[in-house]
Tab-separated table of C-alpha atoms in Angstrom:
chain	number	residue	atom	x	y	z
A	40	UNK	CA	-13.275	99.795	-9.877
A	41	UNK	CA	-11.855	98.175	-7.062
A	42	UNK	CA	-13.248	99.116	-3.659
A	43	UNK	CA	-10.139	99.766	-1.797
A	44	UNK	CA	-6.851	100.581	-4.191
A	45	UNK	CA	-3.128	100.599	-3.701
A	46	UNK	CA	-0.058	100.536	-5.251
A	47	UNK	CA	1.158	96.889	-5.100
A	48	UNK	CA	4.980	98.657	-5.650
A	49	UNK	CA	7.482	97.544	-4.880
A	50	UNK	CA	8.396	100.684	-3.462
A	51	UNK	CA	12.222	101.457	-2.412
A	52	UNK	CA	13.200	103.839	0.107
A	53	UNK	CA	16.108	105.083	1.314
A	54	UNK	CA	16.849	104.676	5.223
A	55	UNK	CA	16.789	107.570	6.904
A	56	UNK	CA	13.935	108.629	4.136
A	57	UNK	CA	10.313	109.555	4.030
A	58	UNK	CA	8.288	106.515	2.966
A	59	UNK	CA	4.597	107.635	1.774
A	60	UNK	CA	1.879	105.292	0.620
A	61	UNK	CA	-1.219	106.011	-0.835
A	62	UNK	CA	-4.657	104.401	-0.410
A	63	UNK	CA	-8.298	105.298	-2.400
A	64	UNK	CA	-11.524	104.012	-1.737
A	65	UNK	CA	-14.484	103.760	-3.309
A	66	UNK	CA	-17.191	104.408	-0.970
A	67	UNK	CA	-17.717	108.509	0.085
A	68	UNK	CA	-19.979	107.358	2.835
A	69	UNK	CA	-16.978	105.104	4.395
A	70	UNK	CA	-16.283	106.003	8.222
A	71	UNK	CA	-13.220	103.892	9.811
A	72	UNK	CA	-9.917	103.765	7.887
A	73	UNK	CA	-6.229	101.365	9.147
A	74	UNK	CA	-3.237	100.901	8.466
A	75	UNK	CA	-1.699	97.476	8.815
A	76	UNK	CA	2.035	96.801	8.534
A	77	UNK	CA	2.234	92.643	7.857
A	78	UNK	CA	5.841	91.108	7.480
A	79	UNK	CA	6.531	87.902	5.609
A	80	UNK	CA	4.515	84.798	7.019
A	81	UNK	CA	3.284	87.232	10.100
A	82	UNK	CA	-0.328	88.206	10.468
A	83	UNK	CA	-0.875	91.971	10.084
A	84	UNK	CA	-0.495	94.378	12.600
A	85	UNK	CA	-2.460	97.541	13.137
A	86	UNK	CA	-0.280	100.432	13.075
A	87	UNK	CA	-2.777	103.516	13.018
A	88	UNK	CA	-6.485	104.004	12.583
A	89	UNK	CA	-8.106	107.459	11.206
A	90	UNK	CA	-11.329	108.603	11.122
A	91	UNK	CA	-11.318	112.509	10.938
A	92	UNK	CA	-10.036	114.373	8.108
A	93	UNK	CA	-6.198	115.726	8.431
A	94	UNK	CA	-3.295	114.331	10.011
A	95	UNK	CA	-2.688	111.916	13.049
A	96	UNK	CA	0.443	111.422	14.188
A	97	UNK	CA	1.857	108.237	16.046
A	98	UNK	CA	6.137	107.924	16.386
A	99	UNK	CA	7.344	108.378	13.290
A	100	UNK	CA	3.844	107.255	11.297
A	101	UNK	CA	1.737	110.106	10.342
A	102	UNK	CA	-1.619	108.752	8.890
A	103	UNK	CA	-3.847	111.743	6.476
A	104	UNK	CA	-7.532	111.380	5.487
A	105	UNK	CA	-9.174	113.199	2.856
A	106	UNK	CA	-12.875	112.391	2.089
A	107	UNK	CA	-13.541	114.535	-0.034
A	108	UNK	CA	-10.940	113.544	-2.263
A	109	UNK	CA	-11.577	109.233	-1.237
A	110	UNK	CA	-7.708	109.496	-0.042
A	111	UNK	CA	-5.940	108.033	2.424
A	112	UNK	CA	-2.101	107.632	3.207
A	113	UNK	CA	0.354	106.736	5.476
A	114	UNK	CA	3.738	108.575	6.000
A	115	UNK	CA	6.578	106.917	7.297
A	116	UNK	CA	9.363	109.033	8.784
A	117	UNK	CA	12.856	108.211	9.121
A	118	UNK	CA	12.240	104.525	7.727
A	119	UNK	CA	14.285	101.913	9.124
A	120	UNK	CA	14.862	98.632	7.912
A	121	UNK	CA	12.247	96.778	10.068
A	122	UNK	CA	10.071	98.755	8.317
A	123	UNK	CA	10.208	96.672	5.059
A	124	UNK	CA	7.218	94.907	4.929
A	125	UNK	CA	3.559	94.713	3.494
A	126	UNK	CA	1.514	97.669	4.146
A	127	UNK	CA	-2.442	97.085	4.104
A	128	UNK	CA	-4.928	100.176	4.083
A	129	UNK	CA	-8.208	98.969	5.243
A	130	UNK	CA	-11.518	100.383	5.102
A	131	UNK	CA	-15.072	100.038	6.597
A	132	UNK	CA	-17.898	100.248	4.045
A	133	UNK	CA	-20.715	101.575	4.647
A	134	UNK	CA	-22.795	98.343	3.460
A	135	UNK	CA	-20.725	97.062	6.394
A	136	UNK	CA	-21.870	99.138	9.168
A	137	UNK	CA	-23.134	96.684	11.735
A	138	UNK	CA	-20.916	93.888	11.617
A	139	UNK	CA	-17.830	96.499	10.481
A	140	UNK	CA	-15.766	93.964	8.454
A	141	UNK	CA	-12.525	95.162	6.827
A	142	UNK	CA	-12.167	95.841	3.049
A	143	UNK	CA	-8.390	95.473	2.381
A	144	UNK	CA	-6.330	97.043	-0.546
A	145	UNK	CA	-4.110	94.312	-2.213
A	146	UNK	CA	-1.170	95.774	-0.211
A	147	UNK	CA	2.365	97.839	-1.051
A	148	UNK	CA	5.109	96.097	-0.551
A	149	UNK	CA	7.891	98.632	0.920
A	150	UNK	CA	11.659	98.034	1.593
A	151	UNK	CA	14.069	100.608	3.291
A	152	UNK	CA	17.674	99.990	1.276
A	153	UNK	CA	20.077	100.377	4.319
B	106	UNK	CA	-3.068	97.642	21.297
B	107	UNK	CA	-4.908	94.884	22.506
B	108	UNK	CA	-3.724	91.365	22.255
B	109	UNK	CA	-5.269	87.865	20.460
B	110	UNK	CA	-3.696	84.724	20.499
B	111	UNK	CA	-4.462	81.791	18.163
B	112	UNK	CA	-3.551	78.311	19.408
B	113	UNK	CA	-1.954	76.303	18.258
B	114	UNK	CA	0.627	78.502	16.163
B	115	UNK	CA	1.058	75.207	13.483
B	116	UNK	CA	-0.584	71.880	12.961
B	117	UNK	CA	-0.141	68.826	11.015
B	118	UNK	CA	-2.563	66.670	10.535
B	119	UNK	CA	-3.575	63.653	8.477
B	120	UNK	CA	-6.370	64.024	5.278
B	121	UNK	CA	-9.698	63.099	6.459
B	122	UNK	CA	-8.567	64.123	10.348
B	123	UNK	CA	-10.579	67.330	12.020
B	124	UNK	CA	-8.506	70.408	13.434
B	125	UNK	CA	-9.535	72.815	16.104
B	126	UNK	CA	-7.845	76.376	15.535
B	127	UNK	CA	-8.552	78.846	19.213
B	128	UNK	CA	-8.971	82.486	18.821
B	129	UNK	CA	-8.794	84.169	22.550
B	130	UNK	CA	-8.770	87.921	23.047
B	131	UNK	CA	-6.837	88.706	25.864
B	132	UNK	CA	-7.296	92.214	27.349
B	133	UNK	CA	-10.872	93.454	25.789
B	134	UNK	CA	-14.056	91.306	25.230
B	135	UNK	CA	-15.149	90.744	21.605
B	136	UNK	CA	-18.417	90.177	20.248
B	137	UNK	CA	-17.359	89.981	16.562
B	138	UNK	CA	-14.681	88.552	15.620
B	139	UNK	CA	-13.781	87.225	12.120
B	140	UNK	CA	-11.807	84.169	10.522
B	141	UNK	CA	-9.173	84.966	7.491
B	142	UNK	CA	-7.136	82.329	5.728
B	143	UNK	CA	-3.781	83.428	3.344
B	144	UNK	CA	-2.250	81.327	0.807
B	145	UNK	CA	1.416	82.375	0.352
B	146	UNK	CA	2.010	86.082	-1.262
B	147	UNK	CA	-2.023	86.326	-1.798
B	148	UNK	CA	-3.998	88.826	0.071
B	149	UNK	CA	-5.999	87.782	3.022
B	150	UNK	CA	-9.607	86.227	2.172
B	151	UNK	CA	-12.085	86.792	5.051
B	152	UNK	CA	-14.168	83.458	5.183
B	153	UNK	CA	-16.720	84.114	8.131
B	154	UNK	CA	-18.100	86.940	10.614
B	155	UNK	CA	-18.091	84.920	14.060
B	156	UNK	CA	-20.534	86.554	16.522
B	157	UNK	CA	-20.715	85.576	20.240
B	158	UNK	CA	-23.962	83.491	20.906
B	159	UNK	CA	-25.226	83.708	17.480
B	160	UNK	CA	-24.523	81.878	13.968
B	161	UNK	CA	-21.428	82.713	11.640
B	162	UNK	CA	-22.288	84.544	8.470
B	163	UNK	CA	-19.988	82.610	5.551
B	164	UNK	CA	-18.426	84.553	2.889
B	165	UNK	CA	-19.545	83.279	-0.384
B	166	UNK	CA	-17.803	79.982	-1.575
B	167	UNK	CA	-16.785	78.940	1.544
B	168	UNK	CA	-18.611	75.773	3.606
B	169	UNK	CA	-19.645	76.047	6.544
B	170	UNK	CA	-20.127	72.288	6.730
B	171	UNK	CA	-16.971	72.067	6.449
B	172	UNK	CA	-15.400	74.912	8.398
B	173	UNK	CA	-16.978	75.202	11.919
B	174	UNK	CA	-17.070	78.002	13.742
B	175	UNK	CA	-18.350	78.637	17.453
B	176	UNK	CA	-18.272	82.282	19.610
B	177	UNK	CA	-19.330	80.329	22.653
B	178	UNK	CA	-18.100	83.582	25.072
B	179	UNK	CA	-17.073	87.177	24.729
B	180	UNK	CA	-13.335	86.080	24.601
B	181	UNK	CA	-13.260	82.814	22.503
B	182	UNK	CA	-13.840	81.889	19.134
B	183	UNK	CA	-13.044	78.391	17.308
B	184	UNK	CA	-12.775	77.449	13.958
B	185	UNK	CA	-12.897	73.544	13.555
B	186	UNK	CA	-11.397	72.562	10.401
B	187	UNK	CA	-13.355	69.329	9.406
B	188	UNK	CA	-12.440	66.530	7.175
B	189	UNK	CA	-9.062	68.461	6.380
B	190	UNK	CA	-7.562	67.530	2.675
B	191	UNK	CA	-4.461	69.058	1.388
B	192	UNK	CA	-6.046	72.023	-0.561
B	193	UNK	CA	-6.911	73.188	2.968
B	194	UNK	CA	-3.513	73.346	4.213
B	195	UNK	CA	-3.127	77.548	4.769
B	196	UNK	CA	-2.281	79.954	7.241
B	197	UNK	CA	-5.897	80.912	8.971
B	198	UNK	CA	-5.845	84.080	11.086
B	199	UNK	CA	-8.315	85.293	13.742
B	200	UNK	CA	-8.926	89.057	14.485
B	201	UNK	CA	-11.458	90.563	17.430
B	202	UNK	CA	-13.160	94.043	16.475
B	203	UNK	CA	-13.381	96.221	19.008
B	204	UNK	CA	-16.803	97.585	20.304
B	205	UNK	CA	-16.873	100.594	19.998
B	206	UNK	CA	-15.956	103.457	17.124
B	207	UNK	CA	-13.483	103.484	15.290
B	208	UNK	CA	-13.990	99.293	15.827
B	209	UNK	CA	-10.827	99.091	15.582
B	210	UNK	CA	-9.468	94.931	14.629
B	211	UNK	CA	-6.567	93.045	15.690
B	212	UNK	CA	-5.421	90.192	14.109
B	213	UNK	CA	-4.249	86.762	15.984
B	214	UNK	CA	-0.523	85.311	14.573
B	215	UNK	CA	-2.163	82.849	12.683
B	216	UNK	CA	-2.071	79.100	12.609
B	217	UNK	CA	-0.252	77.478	9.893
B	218	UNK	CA	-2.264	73.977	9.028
B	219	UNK	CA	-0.875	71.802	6.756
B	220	UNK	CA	-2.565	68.546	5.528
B	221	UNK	CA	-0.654	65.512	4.477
């Protein structure tokens, strides 16, 4: 099992549209979740971090933890075009505490048809 | 959020020819900060954990004799790129963790290196 999962997509959207990825993990004991949005030869950008269970709201992202159920996601309101891009969940392990490196999912790649 | 800048943004060099890569974080000090490189449409590859005034730990596979690394201050971190060949040319990205919960990491623009 893979420690951090996510739909590679693509996944298509319609502007104007709710865009909602989905991220699982693997660890129960992990504390620090993010979202990075990472465009085409860019370097990722952090767009929210969560670390309480429920909703957090930022603009139009809305990020939602559940540990019990090992879910997190990332809900995009009324996408835009300049949101097509690479989204990367990223977690912090437990086995990590200390140093706190990132474990990244493999990334969904999301466009917003105009 | 906070801001890191990499210089320089792209360098060519020459096989055989050493390149310096700068990681600076600009508005918060750092003590960790790591070094990431991305071949094109692969995911990023973490290759060390850089900590200020100690050694880097290596992720496994990747030389350390051959890719330097030095945290000489709470706001700089280098990764020297030594006795470049082709198969290193790659776009090599910097991030500084923030010290405190939720460490929260922001990520440099990268350097693009290619080796001719």
């Amino acid at each position: 099992q893979k420690e951090v999962e996510q739909n590679s997509g693509p996944l298509s959207v319609p502007e104007g549209a709710i865009a909602s990825l989905n991220c699982t993990y693997s660890d129960r004991g992990s504390q620090s979740f993010f979202w990075y949005r990472q465009y085409s030869g860019k370097s990722p950008e952090l767009i929210m971090s969560i670390y309480s269970n429920g909703d957090k709201e930022d603009g139009r992202f809305t990020a939602q933890l559940n540990k019990a159920s090992q879910y997190v996601s990332l809900l995009i309101r009324d996408s835009q075009p300049s949101d097509s891009a690479t989204y990367l969940c990223a977690v912090i392990f437990p086995h990590n505490f200390g140093n706190e490196k990132l474990t990244f999912g493999t990334g969904t790649r999301l466009t917003i048809i105009p | 959020g906070a801001v890191v800048s990499q210089h320089p943004s792209w360098v060519i060099c020459k096989s055989g020819t050493s390149v310096k890569i700068e990681c600076r974080s600009l508005d918060f000090q750092a003590t960790t900060m790591f070094w990431y490189r991305q071949f094109p449409k692969q995911s990023l590859m973490l290759m060390a954990t850089s900590n200020e005034g100690s050694k880097a730990t290596y992720e496994q596979g990747v030389e350390k004799d051959k890719f330097l690394i030095n945290h000489a201050s709470l706001t700089l971190s280098t990764l020297t790129v030594t006795s470049a060949h082709p198969e290193d040319s790659s776009f090599y990205i910097c991030s500084a963790r923030m010290t405190s919960p939720p460490y929260e990491q922001y990520f440099g623009p990268g350097t693009r290196l290619t080796v001719t």
